[in-house]
Coordinates of C-alpha atoms in Angstrom, one line a residue:
X19 CA -16.1 -25.5 -37.3
X20 CA -16.7 -21.8 -36.8
X21 CA -15.4 -21.9 -33.2
X22 CA -12.1 -23.4 -34.4
X23 CA -11.7 -20.8 -37.1
X24 CA -12.4 -18.0 -34.6
X25 CA -9.9 -19.3 -32.1
X26 CA -7.3 -19.5 -34.8
X27 CA -8.1 -16.1 -36.3
X28 CA -8.4 -14.0 -33.1
X29 CA -6.2 -15.8 -30.6
X30 CA -3.7 -17.9 -32.8
X31 CA -4.9 -21.1 -31.1
X32 CA -5.2 -24.5 -32.7
X33 CA -8.4 -26.0 -31.2
X34 CA -8.6 -29.7 -32.1
X35 CA -11.8 -31.8 -31.4
X36 CA -11.6 -35.5 -32.2
X37 CA -15.3 -36.2 -31.9
X38 CA -18.3 -33.9 -31.4
X39 CA -21.9 -35.2 -31.4
X40 CA -25.4 -34.8 -29.8
X41 CA -25.9 -37.2 -27.0
X42 CA -29.4 -36.0 -26.2
X43 CA -32.0 -33.5 -27.3
X44 CA -30.1 -30.6 -25.7
X45 CA -26.8 -32.3 -24.9
X46 CA -23.5 -32.2 -26.7
X47 CA -20.4 -34.4 -26.1
X48 CA -16.9 -33.5 -27.2
X49 CA -14.1 -36.1 -27.0
X50 CA -10.3 -35.7 -27.1
X51 CA -10.1 -31.9 -27.1
X52 CA -6.8 -30.1 -27.2
X53 CA -5.9 -26.4 -27.1
X54 CA -2.5 -25.5 -28.4
X55 CA -1.4 -21.9 -28.8
X56 CA 0.7 -21.5 -32.0
X57 CA 4.5 -21.8 -31.3
X58 CA 3.8 -22.8 -27.7
X59 CA 3.2 -25.8 -25.4
X60 CA -0.2 -27.4 -25.1
X61 CA -2.4 -25.4 -22.8
X62 CA -5.4 -27.7 -22.3
X63 CA -6.7 -31.2 -23.0
X64 CA -10.0 -32.9 -22.3
X65 CA -10.8 -36.5 -22.7
X66 CA -14.6 -36.1 -22.4
X67 CA -16.8 -33.1 -22.0
X68 CA -20.6 -33.3 -21.9
X69 CA -22.8 -30.2 -21.7
X70 CA -26.6 -29.9 -21.7
X71 CA -28.4 -26.6 -21.9
X72 CA -31.8 -25.5 -20.8
X73 CA -34.3 -25.2 -23.6
X74 CA -36.5 -22.4 -22.4
X75 CA -33.8 -19.7 -22.0
X76 CA -32.6 -20.5 -25.5
X77 CA -35.9 -19.1 -26.8
X78 CA -34.8 -15.7 -25.5
X79 CA -31.2 -15.9 -26.7
X80 CA -29.7 -17.0 -23.4
X81 CA -27.6 -20.1 -23.0
X82 CA -27.9 -21.6 -19.5
X83 CA -26.1 -24.8 -18.6
X84 CA -28.2 -27.5 -17.0
X85 CA -25.7 -30.4 -16.6
X86 CA -22.0 -30.6 -17.0
X87 CA -19.7 -33.7 -17.2
X88 CA -15.9 -33.5 -17.4
X89 CA -13.5 -36.4 -17.3
X90 CA -9.7 -36.5 -17.4
X91 CA -8.9 -32.9 -18.2
X92 CA -5.8 -30.8 -17.7
X93 CA -4.9 -27.1 -18.0
X94 CA -1.1 -26.5 -17.9
X95 CA 0.3 -22.9 -17.8
X96 CA 3.9 -22.9 -18.9
X97 CA 6.4 -20.1 -19.0
X98 CA 9.9 -20.5 -20.4
X99 CA 12.1 -17.5 -20.2
X100 CA 9.8 -14.6 -21.3
X101 CA 7.5 -16.8 -23.5
X102 CA 4.4 -18.5 -22.1
X103 CA 1.5 -20.5 -23.5
X104 CA -1.1 -18.1 -22.1
X105 CA 0.1 -14.8 -23.6
X106 CA -3.0 -14.7 -25.8
X107 CA -5.2 -14.2 -22.7
X108 CA -3.6 -10.7 -22.2
X109 CA -3.1 -9.9 -25.8
X110 CA -4.9 -6.8 -27.0
X111 CA -7.1 -7.1 -30.0
X112 CA -6.6 -4.9 -33.0
X113 CA -9.5 -2.7 -32.0
X114 CA -11.0 -2.2 -28.6
X115 CA -14.7 -1.6 -28.3
X116 CA -15.4 1.3 -26.0
X117 CA -18.9 2.1 -27.2
X118 CA -22.1 0.2 -28.0
X119 CA -24.2 1.6 -30.8
X120 CA -21.9 4.7 -30.9
X121 CA -22.8 5.4 -27.2
X122 CA -20.3 5.7 -24.4
X123 CA -19.6 2.5 -22.5
X124 CA -22.0 1.9 -19.7
X125 CA -20.4 0.3 -16.7
X126 CA -23.7 -0.8 -15.2
X127 CA -24.5 -2.7 -18.4
X128 CA -21.1 -4.3 -18.5
X129 CA -21.4 -5.5 -14.9
X130 CA -24.9 -6.9 -15.6
X131 CA -23.6 -8.8 -18.6
X132 CA -20.5 -10.1 -16.8
X133 CA -22.4 -11.3 -13.7
X134 CA -25.0 -13.1 -15.7
X135 CA -22.6 -14.7 -18.1
X136 CA -21.0 -16.3 -15.0
X137 CA -24.3 -17.2 -13.4
X138 CA -25.6 -18.8 -16.7
X139 CA -22.5 -21.0 -16.9
X140 CA -23.0 -22.6 -13.4
X141 CA -24.8 -25.9 -14.0
X142 CA -27.6 -27.3 -11.8
X143 CA -25.7 -30.6 -11.8
X144 CA -22.1 -31.3 -12.4
X145 CA -19.9 -34.4 -12.3
X146 CA -16.2 -33.7 -12.7
X147 CA -13.5 -36.4 -12.4
X148 CA -9.7 -36.0 -12.5
X149 CA -9.2 -32.4 -13.4
X150 CA -5.6 -31.0 -13.1
X151 CA -4.5 -27.3 -13.2
X152 CA -0.8 -26.7 -13.1
X153 CA 1.8 -23.9 -13.5
X154 CA 5.5 -24.3 -14.2
X155 CA 8.3 -22.0 -15.2
X156 CA 12.1 -22.2 -15.0
X157 CA 12.2 -22.2 -11.2
X158 CA 9.0 -23.8 -9.8
X159 CA 6.1 -26.1 -10.5
X160 CA 2.7 -26.1 -8.7
X161 CA -0.4 -28.1 -9.3
X162 CA -4.0 -28.5 -8.1
X163 CA -5.7 -31.8 -8.8
X164 CA -9.4 -32.3 -8.4
X165 CA -10.2 -36.0 -8.2
X166 CA -13.9 -35.3 -7.8
X167 CA -16.2 -32.3 -7.8
X168 CA -20.0 -32.5 -7.9
X169 CA -23.0 -30.2 -8.0
X170 CA -26.2 -31.9 -7.0
X171 CA -29.2 -29.6 -7.3
X172 CA -27.0 -26.6 -6.4
X173 CA -25.0 -28.3 -3.6
X174 CA -21.3 -28.2 -4.4
X175 CA -18.8 -30.6 -2.9
X176 CA -15.2 -31.0 -4.1
X177 CA -11.8 -32.2 -3.1
X178 CA -8.6 -30.5 -4.2
X179 CA -5.1 -32.0 -3.8
X180 CA -2.3 -29.4 -3.7
X181 CA 1.1 -30.4 -5.3
X182 CA 0.4 -34.2 -5.4
X183 CA -1.1 -34.7 -1.9
X184 CA 1.0 -32.2 0.0
X185 CA -2.3 -30.7 1.2
X186 CA -6.0 -31.4 0.8
X187 CA -8.6 -28.6 0.3
X188 CA -12.3 -28.8 0.4
X189 CA -14.4 -26.4 -1.7
X190 CA -18.0 -26.6 -0.9
X191 CA -21.0 -24.4 -1.5
X192 CA -24.7 -23.7 -2.1
X193 CA -25.3 -22.5 -5.6
X194 CA -28.6 -20.9 -6.7
X195 CA -27.6 -19.1 -10.0
X196 CA -31.3 -18.6 -10.9
X197 CA -31.7 -16.5 -7.8
X198 CA -28.3 -14.7 -8.2
X199 CA -27.2 -16.4 -5.0
X200 CA -23.9 -18.2 -4.6
X201 CA -22.1 -19.3 -1.4
X202 CA -18.6 -20.9 -1.3
X203 CA -16.5 -22.2 1.6
X204 CA -12.8 -23.2 1.3
X205 CA -11.1 -25.1 4.1
X206 CA -8.2 -27.5 4.4
X207 CA -7.8 -31.0 5.9
X208 CA -5.9 -30.9 9.2
X209 CA -4.0 -27.7 8.4
X210 CA -4.4 -24.3 6.9
X211 CA -5.2 -23.4 3.3
X212 CA -1.8 -22.3 2.0
X213 CA -0.6 -20.8 -1.3
X214 CA 3.0 -21.9 -1.9
X215 CA 3.0 -20.4 -5.4
X216 CA 2.5 -16.9 -4.0
X217 CA 5.3 -17.3 -1.5
X218 CA 7.8 -18.7 -4.0
X219 CA 7.0 -16.3 -6.8
X220 CA 6.1 -13.1 -5.0
X221 CA 7.4 -13.5 -1.5
X222 CA 3.8 -13.4 -0.1
X223 CA 3.1 -15.9 2.7
X224 CA -0.7 -16.3 2.9
X225 CA -2.8 -18.9 4.7
X226 CA -6.0 -19.2 6.6
X227 CA -8.3 -21.8 8.3
X228 CA -11.6 -20.8 6.6
X229 CA -12.6 -18.5 3.7
X230 CA -16.3 -17.9 2.9
X231 CA -17.7 -15.8 0.0
X232 CA -21.4 -15.1 -0.6
X233 CA -23.0 -13.4 -3.5
X234 CA -26.4 -12.5 -2.1
X235 CA -28.0 -10.6 -5.0
X236 CA -27.2 -8.8 -8.2
X237 CA -29.9 -6.8 -9.7
X238 CA -30.9 -3.4 -11.2
X239 CA -31.8 -0.7 -8.7
X240 CA -34.0 1.4 -10.9
X241 CA -33.0 1.9 -14.5
X242 CA -29.5 3.5 -14.0
X243 CA -27.7 1.5 -11.3
X244 CA -26.7 -2.1 -11.0
X245 CA -26.4 -3.3 -7.4
X246 CA -24.3 -6.2 -6.0
X247 CA -24.7 -7.4 -2.5
X248 CA -21.9 -9.7 -1.2
X249 CA -20.2 -10.8 2.0
X250 CA -17.1 -12.6 3.0
X251 CA -15.5 -14.0 6.1
X252 CA -12.0 -15.2 6.9
X253 CA -10.7 -17.1 10.0
X254 CA -7.1 -17.1 11.3
X255 CA -5.6 -15.3 8.4
X256 CA -1.8 -15.1 8.3
X257 CA 0.0 -12.7 6.0
X258 CA 3.7 -12.0 5.7
X259 CA 5.2 -9.7 3.0
X260 CA 8.0 -7.2 3.4
X261 CA 5.8 -4.4 2.1
X262 CA 3.1 -5.0 4.7
X263 CA 5.1 -5.8 7.9
X264 CA 8.3 -7.3 9.0
X265 CA 6.6 -10.1 11.0
X266 CA 3.7 -12.5 10.5
X267 CA 0.4 -10.6 10.7
X268 CA -2.4 -12.7 12.2
X269 CA -6.1 -11.8 11.8
X270 CA -8.2 -14.2 14.0
X271 CA -11.5 -13.2 12.5
X272 CA -12.6 -10.7 9.9
X273 CA -15.7 -10.2 7.8
X274 CA -17.2 -7.8 5.2
X275 CA -20.7 -7.1 4.1
X276 CA -20.4 -5.1 0.8
X277 CA -23.0 -3.1 -1.1
X278 CA -21.5 -2.3 -4.5
X279 CA -23.3 0.1 -6.8
X280 CA -22.3 0.4 -10.4
X281 CA -23.6 3.3 -12.4
X282 CA -23.1 4.4 -16.0
X283 CA -19.7 5.9 -15.3
X284 CA -18.8 5.0 -11.7
X285 CA -18.3 2.1 -9.3
X286 CA -19.1 2.7 -5.6
X287 CA -18.7 0.8 -2.4
X288 CA -21.7 2.1 -0.6
X289 CA -21.5 3.7 2.9
X290 CA -23.9 1.0 4.1
X291 CA -21.1 -1.6 3.7
X292 CA -19.8 -3.0 7.0
X293 CA -16.4 -4.4 7.8
X294 CA -15.7 -6.2 11.1
X295 CA -12.3 -7.0 12.6
X296 CA -12.5 -8.8 15.9
X297 CA -14.3 -6.3 18.2
X298 CA -14.2 -3.4 15.7
X299 CA -16.9 -2.5 13.2
X300 CA -16.3 0.1 10.5
X301 CA -18.1 1.5 7.5
X302 CA -15.8 1.9 4.5
X303 CA -16.6 3.9 1.5
X304 CA -15.0 4.1 -2.0
X305 CA -16.0 5.5 -5.3
X306 CA -14.3 5.6 -8.7
X307 CA -15.9 8.0 -11.2
X308 CA -14.8 8.2 -14.8
X309 CA -16.7 11.3 -15.9
X310 CA -16.3 14.2 -16.5
X311 CA -12.8 13.4 -15.2
X312 CA -11.5 10.4 -13.3
X313 CA -11.9 10.9 -9.5
X314 CA -11.2 8.8 -6.5
X315 CA -13.1 9.1 -3.2
X316 CA -12.4 7.1 0.0
X317 CA -13.9 7.2 3.4
X318 CA -14.0 5.3 6.7
X319 CA -16.3 5.7 9.7
X320 CA -15.7 3.8 13.0
X321 CA -18.5 4.5 15.5
X322 CA -17.8 5.1 19.2
X323 CA -16.1 2.0 20.5
X324 CA -14.4 1.0 23.7
X325 CA -10.7 2.0 23.4
X326 CA -9.5 -1.3 24.7
X327 CA -11.5 -3.2 22.1
X328 CA -9.8 -1.1 19.4
X329 CA -6.3 -2.0 20.6
X330 CA -7.2 -5.6 21.3
X331 CA -8.5 -6.0 17.7
X332 CA -5.3 -5.0 16.0
X333 CA -3.9 -8.1 14.3
X334 CA -1.1 -9.8 16.2
X335 CA 2.3 -8.9 14.7
X336 CA 1.1 -5.7 13.0
X337 CA 1.9 -3.1 15.6
X338 CA 4.4 -4.7 18.0
X339 CA 5.0 -1.6 20.1
X340 CA 1.3 -1.4 20.9
X341 CA 0.8 -5.0 22.0
X342 CA -0.2 -5.3 25.6
X343 CA -1.3 -1.6 25.9
X344 CA -4.0 -1.1 28.5
X345 CA -6.4 1.8 28.0
X346 CA -9.8 3.1 29.1
X347 CA -12.4 5.3 27.6
X348 CA -13.9 5.3 24.1
X349 CA -12.7 6.3 20.6
X350 CA -14.4 7.4 17.4
X351 CA -12.8 7.8 14.0
X352 CA -13.8 9.3 10.6
X353 CA -11.8 10.1 7.5
X354 CA -12.4 11.2 3.9
X355 CA -10.3 11.5 0.8
X356 CA -11.0 13.0 -2.6
X357 CA -8.6 13.2 -5.6
X358 CA -9.4 14.6 -9.1
X359 CA -6.7 13.0 -11.3
X360 CA -6.8 16.0 -13.6
X361 CA -6.2 18.4 -10.8
X362 CA -4.2 16.6 -8.1
X363 CA -3.3 19.8 -6.3
X364 CA -6.9 20.1 -5.2
X365 CA -6.7 16.9 -3.3
X366 CA -8.9 16.8 -0.1
X367 CA -8.1 14.9 3.0
X368 CA -9.8 15.0 6.4
X369 CA -9.1 12.7 9.4
X370 CA -10.6 12.9 12.9
X371 CA -9.9 10.7 15.9
X372 CA -12.1 11.7 18.8
X373 CA -12.0 10.3 22.3
X374 CA -14.1 10.3 25.4
X375 CA -12.3 9.7 28.7
X376 CA -9.3 8.1 27.0
X377 CA -6.5 7.2 29.3
X378 CA -3.4 5.0 29.1
X379 CA -3.4 2.7 32.2
X380 CA -0.4 0.6 31.4
X381 CA 2.2 0.5 28.6
X382 CA 2.7 -2.7 26.6
X383 CA 5.9 -3.7 25.0
X384 CA 7.1 -0.1 24.6
X385 CA 7.0 2.6 27.3
X386 CA 6.4 5.8 25.3
X387 CA 7.3 8.0 28.3
X388 CA 10.9 6.7 28.3
X389 CA 12.1 9.8 26.4
X390 CA 11.2 12.1 29.3
X391 CA 14.3 10.9 31.1
X392 CA 17.8 9.7 30.0
X393 CA 17.6 6.7 27.6
X394 CA 19.8 4.9 25.1
X395 CA 19.1 5.3 21.4
X396 CA 20.6 2.8 18.9
X397 CA 20.5 3.9 15.2
X398 CA 20.6 1.2 12.6
X399 CA 22.1 0.9 9.1
X400 CA 21.0 -1.8 6.8
X401 CA 19.4 -3.7 9.7
X402 CA 22.5 -3.6 11.8
X403 CA 23.1 -1.4 14.9
X404 CA 25.6 1.4 14.4
X405 CA 26.3 2.4 18.1
X406 CA 24.5 3.1 21.3
X407 CA 23.9 6.8 22.0
X408 CA 23.0 8.0 25.5
X409 CA 20.4 10.7 25.2
X410 CA 20.9 12.7 28.4
X411 CA 23.4 14.4 30.7
X412 CA 25.8 11.3 30.9
X413 CA 26.6 11.9 27.2
X414 CA 29.0 14.9 26.8
X415 CA 27.6 15.4 23.3
X416 CA 24.0 15.8 24.5
X417 CA 22.9 19.4 24.1
X418 CA 19.9 20.8 26.0
X419 CA 17.5 22.7 23.9
X420 CA 18.3 26.1 25.4
X421 CA 22.0 25.6 24.5
X422 CA 21.3 25.1 20.8
X423 CA 21.4 28.2 18.6
X424 CA 17.9 29.7 18.2
X425 CA 18.9 30.2 14.5
X426 CA 19.4 26.4 14.1
X427 CA 16.2 25.6 16.0
X428 CA 14.1 27.9 13.9
X429 CA 15.8 27.0 10.6
X430 CA 15.0 23.3 11.2
X431 CA 11.4 24.1 12.2
X432 CA 10.9 26.3 9.2
X433 CA 12.3 23.6 6.8
X434 CA 10.8 20.5 8.4
X435 CA 7.7 21.4 10.4
X436 CA 6.7 25.1 10.6
X437 CA 3.6 24.4 12.8
X438 CA 5.3 21.9 15.1
X439 CA 4.4 23.8 18.3
X440 CA 0.8 24.3 17.1
X441 CA -0.3 21.0 15.7
X442 CA -1.0 17.7 17.5
X443 CA 1.4 15.5 15.6
X444 CA 0.0 15.8 12.1
X445 CA 0.0 18.5 9.4
X446 CA -2.8 17.8 6.9
X447 CA -1.6 20.5 4.5
X448 CA 1.8 18.8 4.2
X449 CA 0.2 15.4 3.7
X450 CA -2.1 16.8 1.0
X451 CA 0.9 18.4 -0.8
X452 CA 2.8 15.1 -0.6
X453 CA -0.1 13.1 -2.0
X454 CA -0.4 15.6 -4.9
X455 CA 3.3 15.5 -5.7
X456 CA 3.6 11.7 -5.5
X457 CA 0.5 11.2 -7.7
X458 CA 1.9 13.6 -10.4
X459 CA 5.3 11.9 -10.3
X460 CA 3.8 8.4 -10.3
X461 CA 6.3 7.6 -7.6
X462 CA 7.0 8.3 -3.9
X463 CA 8.9 11.6 -4.1
X464 CA 7.8 13.4 -1.0
X465 CA 6.8 12.4 2.5
X466 CA 4.5 14.3 4.8
X467 CA 6.1 13.5 8.1
X468 CA 6.1 16.1 10.9
X469 CA 8.9 16.3 13.5
X470 CA 6.7 14.3 15.8
X471 CA 6.4 11.5 13.3
X472 CA 10.2 11.6 12.5
X473 CA 11.0 11.3 16.2
X474 CA 8.7 8.4 16.7
X475 CA 10.2 6.6 13.7
X476 CA 13.7 7.1 15.0
X477 CA 13.2 6.3 18.7
X478 CA 10.4 3.7 18.8
X479 CA 10.3 1.9 15.5
X480 CA 12.6 -0.1 13.2
X481 CA 13.5 1.4 9.8
X482 CA 11.4 -1.1 7.8
X483 CA 9.5 0.8 5.1
X484 CA 6.2 -1.1 5.5
X485 CA 2.6 -0.1 5.5
X486 CA 2.2 -1.4 9.0
X487 CA 5.1 0.7 10.3
X488 CA 3.7 3.9 8.9
X489 CA 0.3 3.3 10.5
X490 CA 2.0 2.3 13.8
X491 CA 4.0 5.5 13.6
X492 CA 0.8 7.6 13.3
X493 CA -0.9 5.8 16.2
X494 CA 2.1 6.3 18.5
X495 CA 2.2 10.0 17.6
X496 CA -1.5 10.4 18.4
X497 CA -0.9 8.6 21.8
X498 CA 2.0 10.8 22.7
X499 CA 0.6 14.1 21.5
X500 CA -3.0 13.7 22.5
X501 CA -2.2 12.4 26.0
X502 CA 0.7 14.9 26.4
X503 CA 3.1 12.1 27.4
X504 CA 6.0 14.2 26.3
X505 CA 6.2 18.0 26.0
X506 CA 6.8 19.6 22.7
X507 CA 10.0 21.1 24.0
X508 CA 11.4 17.7 25.1
X509 CA 10.3 16.1 21.8
X510 CA 12.2 18.8 19.8
X511 CA 15.2 18.5 22.1
X512 CA 15.5 14.7 21.7
X513 CA 14.9 15.1 17.9
X514 CA 17.8 17.5 17.5
X515 CA 20.0 15.2 19.6
X516 CA 19.3 11.9 17.8
X517 CA 18.7 12.6 14.1
X518 CA 21.4 11.8 11.6
X519 CA 23.4 14.7 10.1
X520 CA 26.0 12.8 8.1
X521 CA 27.8 9.5 7.9
X522 CA 28.0 8.3 11.4
X523 CA 27.1 11.8 12.6
X524 CA 24.2 11.8 15.1
X525 CA 22.9 14.8 17.1
X526 CA 23.4 18.5 16.7
X527 CA 26.6 18.5 18.8
X528 CA 28.4 16.1 16.5
X529 CA 27.0 17.9 13.5
X530 CA 28.1 21.4 14.4
X531 CA 31.6 20.1 15.3
X532 CA 31.9 17.8 12.2
X533 CA 31.1 20.5 9.7
X534 CA 32.1 23.8 11.4
X535 CA 34.2 23.0 14.6
X536 CA 31.6 24.8 16.6
X537 CA 29.3 24.3 19.5
X538 CA 25.6 24.1 18.8
X539 CA 25.2 27.5 20.5
X540 CA 27.7 29.1 18.2
X541 CA 26.0 28.3 14.8
X542 CA 25.2 31.3 12.7
X543 CA 22.4 31.8 10.2
X544 CA 24.1 30.3 7.1
X545 CA 25.4 27.3 9.0
X546 CA 21.9 26.7 10.5
X547 CA 20.1 26.9 7.2
X548 CA 22.7 24.5 5.7
X549 CA 22.2 22.0 8.6
X550 CA 18.4 22.2 8.1
X551 CA 18.9 21.5 4.4
X552 CA 20.6 18.1 5.0
X553 CA 18.0 16.7 7.4
X554 CA 16.1 14.8 4.7
X555 CA 19.3 13.4 3.2
X556 CA 22.0 13.6 5.8
X557 CA 24.6 11.2 4.2
X558 CA 24.9 13.5 1.2
X559 CA 25.5 16.6 3.3
X560 CA 29.2 16.7 2.7
X561 CA 28.7 16.8 -1.1
X562 CA 26.9 20.1 -1.0
X563 CA 30.2 21.7 -0.6
X564 CA 32.7 22.3 -3.4
X565 CA 36.4 21.5 -3.1
X566 CA 37.2 24.9 -1.7
X567 CA 34.8 24.5 1.3
X568 CA 32.1 26.8 0.0
X569 CA 28.5 25.7 -0.8
X570 CA 27.6 24.8 -4.4
X571 CA 25.5 27.4 -6.2
X572 CA 22.3 25.4 -6.5
X573 CA 21.7 25.8 -2.8
X574 CA 21.4 29.6 -3.0
X575 CA 17.7 29.4 -3.9
X576 CA 17.1 27.2 -0.8
X577 CA 18.8 29.7 1.4
X578 CA 16.7 32.5 -0.1
X579 CA 13.5 30.6 0.5
X580 CA 14.2 29.5 4.2
X581 CA 15.7 32.9 5.0
X582 CA 12.6 34.7 3.6
X583 CA 10.3 32.5 5.6
X584 CA 12.2 33.2 8.8
X585 CA 12.2 36.9 8.0
X586 CA 8.5 36.9 7.4
X587 CA 8.0 35.3 10.8
X588 CA 10.1 38.0 12.4
X589 CA 12.8 35.5 13.5
X590 CA 15.6 37.3 11.6
X591 CA 16.0 40.6 9.8
X592 CA 15.3 40.7 6.1
X593 CA 18.4 40.4 3.9
X594 CA 18.5 42.9 1.1
X595 CA 20.9 40.6 -0.8
X596 CA 18.6 37.6 -0.4
X597 CA 21.6 35.4 0.5
X598 CA 20.9 34.8 4.1
X599 CA 24.4 33.7 5.0
X600 CA 24.9 31.5 2.0
X601 CA 28.3 33.0 1.0
X602 CA 29.6 32.9 4.6
X603 CA 29.2 29.1 5.1
X604 CA 32.6 27.4 5.1
X605 CA 33.3 23.8 5.7
X606 CA 36.2 23.0 8.1
X607 CA 39.3 21.9 6.1
X608 CA 39.6 18.4 7.7
X609 CA 36.5 17.2 5.9
X610 CA 36.7 18.9 2.5
X611 CA 35.2 16.8 -0.2
X612 CA 37.3 15.5 -3.0
X613 CA 36.5 14.4 -6.6
X614 CA 37.0 10.9 -5.4
X615 CA 33.8 10.2 -3.6
X616 CA 33.9 7.2 -1.2
X617 CA 31.4 4.4 -0.7
X618 CA 30.7 4.0 -4.4
X619 CA 28.7 7.2 -4.7
X620 CA 29.0 8.7 -8.1
X621 CA 29.5 12.5 -7.7
X622 CA 27.6 13.5 -10.8
X623 CA 24.5 11.5 -10.0
X624 CA 24.8 12.7 -6.4
X625 CA 24.8 16.3 -7.5
X626 CA 21.7 15.8 -9.6
X627 CA 19.9 14.0 -6.8
X628 CA 20.8 16.8 -4.3
X629 CA 19.5 19.5 -6.6
X630 CA 16.3 17.6 -7.1
X631 CA 15.9 17.2 -3.3
X632 CA 16.4 20.9 -2.7
X633 CA 13.9 21.8 -5.5
X634 CA 11.3 19.4 -3.9
X635 CA 11.8 20.9 -0.5
X636 CA 11.4 24.4 -1.9
X637 CA 8.2 23.4 -3.7
X638 CA 6.8 21.8 -0.6
X639 CA 7.4 24.9 1.5
X640 CA 5.9 27.1 -1.2
X641 CA 2.8 24.8 -1.3
X642 CA 2.4 25.0 2.4
X643 CA 2.7 28.8 2.6
X644 CA 0.7 29.3 -0.6
X645 CA 3.0 31.6 -2.5
X646 CA 6.5 31.9 -3.9
X647 CA 8.6 33.9 -1.5
X648 CA 11.2 36.5 -2.5

């Protein structure tokens, strides 16, 4: 048979069919079918498969299934070590077709063909009995058993047993493929729908009460664009993954109405789409264009909404410090993002959160005003507390802002957040520069955090690097800055007294004494620029010195840059030698580094990392100020 020859030639699959015969005018029956990839375990077996097609569409070259019967079938995905019996699915063909009739690939045509290929394969009537899908590798085994599934004039009913009756799911629906209309609903019996395979294999805990999906229409909108209208709804979703949040995140109710437009060279989530999360409604937007270059556009609009409804709608477990917060007034949000992948430095980012009569009436789990008076700060290392630090007069190491050298204060501001006293918590230029750098490097190389954001991260949040924590950090910064809960001066004072400056060195008093045996008020220009340089990577600060107590040569360019910026702002006099105190910095003898570096840090690797950090910091500052400084 031609189909068997094609399977063997293109996919290296042995397709065996014991019997194949016409059981009606337009009906074919196959018996004892097996699918075995070469040099691999059997992938599929079918005892009986009966398919009938509609006659009329065949006249126009379309194959539409009318009835489908399947008995005693199994699909088994097996992976042993690095070899699986489903590799061929992802195997690239010798040649990839990117054009049709020597014309560029048209995404709208592709979407049309794919959608209708699926719709044509959905039968009007189906009778499925004893169908098993399973997965197994060296460490786990999962299975889904469908004892019965039926489609009767478009009405779908089915029962799915998970891992041999550990759970029972029901997949039901209303299917009208001729109208491009499909509705599915997935629920479980007496418990939630859970996915143990995802949890065991990827550490993703995911479950829900109800999931609904509805394809409403799929049609051409004019001659150029193919449009898909779809919606979805989920009830009592629970998600837990270390990349998302450190706790279970619970979404009681969420829904989406999506308008997707596919053109010749783009895919777009139209601005008329609507997402709903509890009491919040939002209009998301996304567009991926492939020509003339690949571009990505994103947007989000949240109309004016009661502020309390916004905070009440946050999923439980997502933003712990905000739980229980009582507010009044209204909020309105809009954002837009555009990235040309061929010119990432031109990235555009705009974000606006407007309020009307917004007021915090009562704090929830966290009182953000606590840093206005003396409080206890506890830094953590690897999830464990290091020690309690009193931030206030009862701690002899606490240094008021006016007793810290102006050179140190201005060096840190210049290096970390030049517009700290002018912005309201966020610096979009820095964020844009970070996005461009990270995209070009294909990795997270640079953050865009302001001093406000760093302070919130240190004082109010854990050190988990999750998506939720970053969003929570930004929300708290907005609350503090916009509502003037804490003055800029107090924020900067607390920041300099709590940030890490070395191994178990916290606050500027400990830092100035640890490196130079000085008080914070006595720090000179070179010492100040050095201390500013180690803020992003404090544990490596000691290794920026050589064995004689002087700074390593690669830091000279950093001193030249920060010193030039400070001179341009009139903070210091311009240095004709361009050294800005570099050669005068001397580490106190008691902590001189040796060639034997403790804590398993390799000194050569450490030096390379430090040099890279300094170059990245220099580039960021040059990006922000728009020119290379001399």
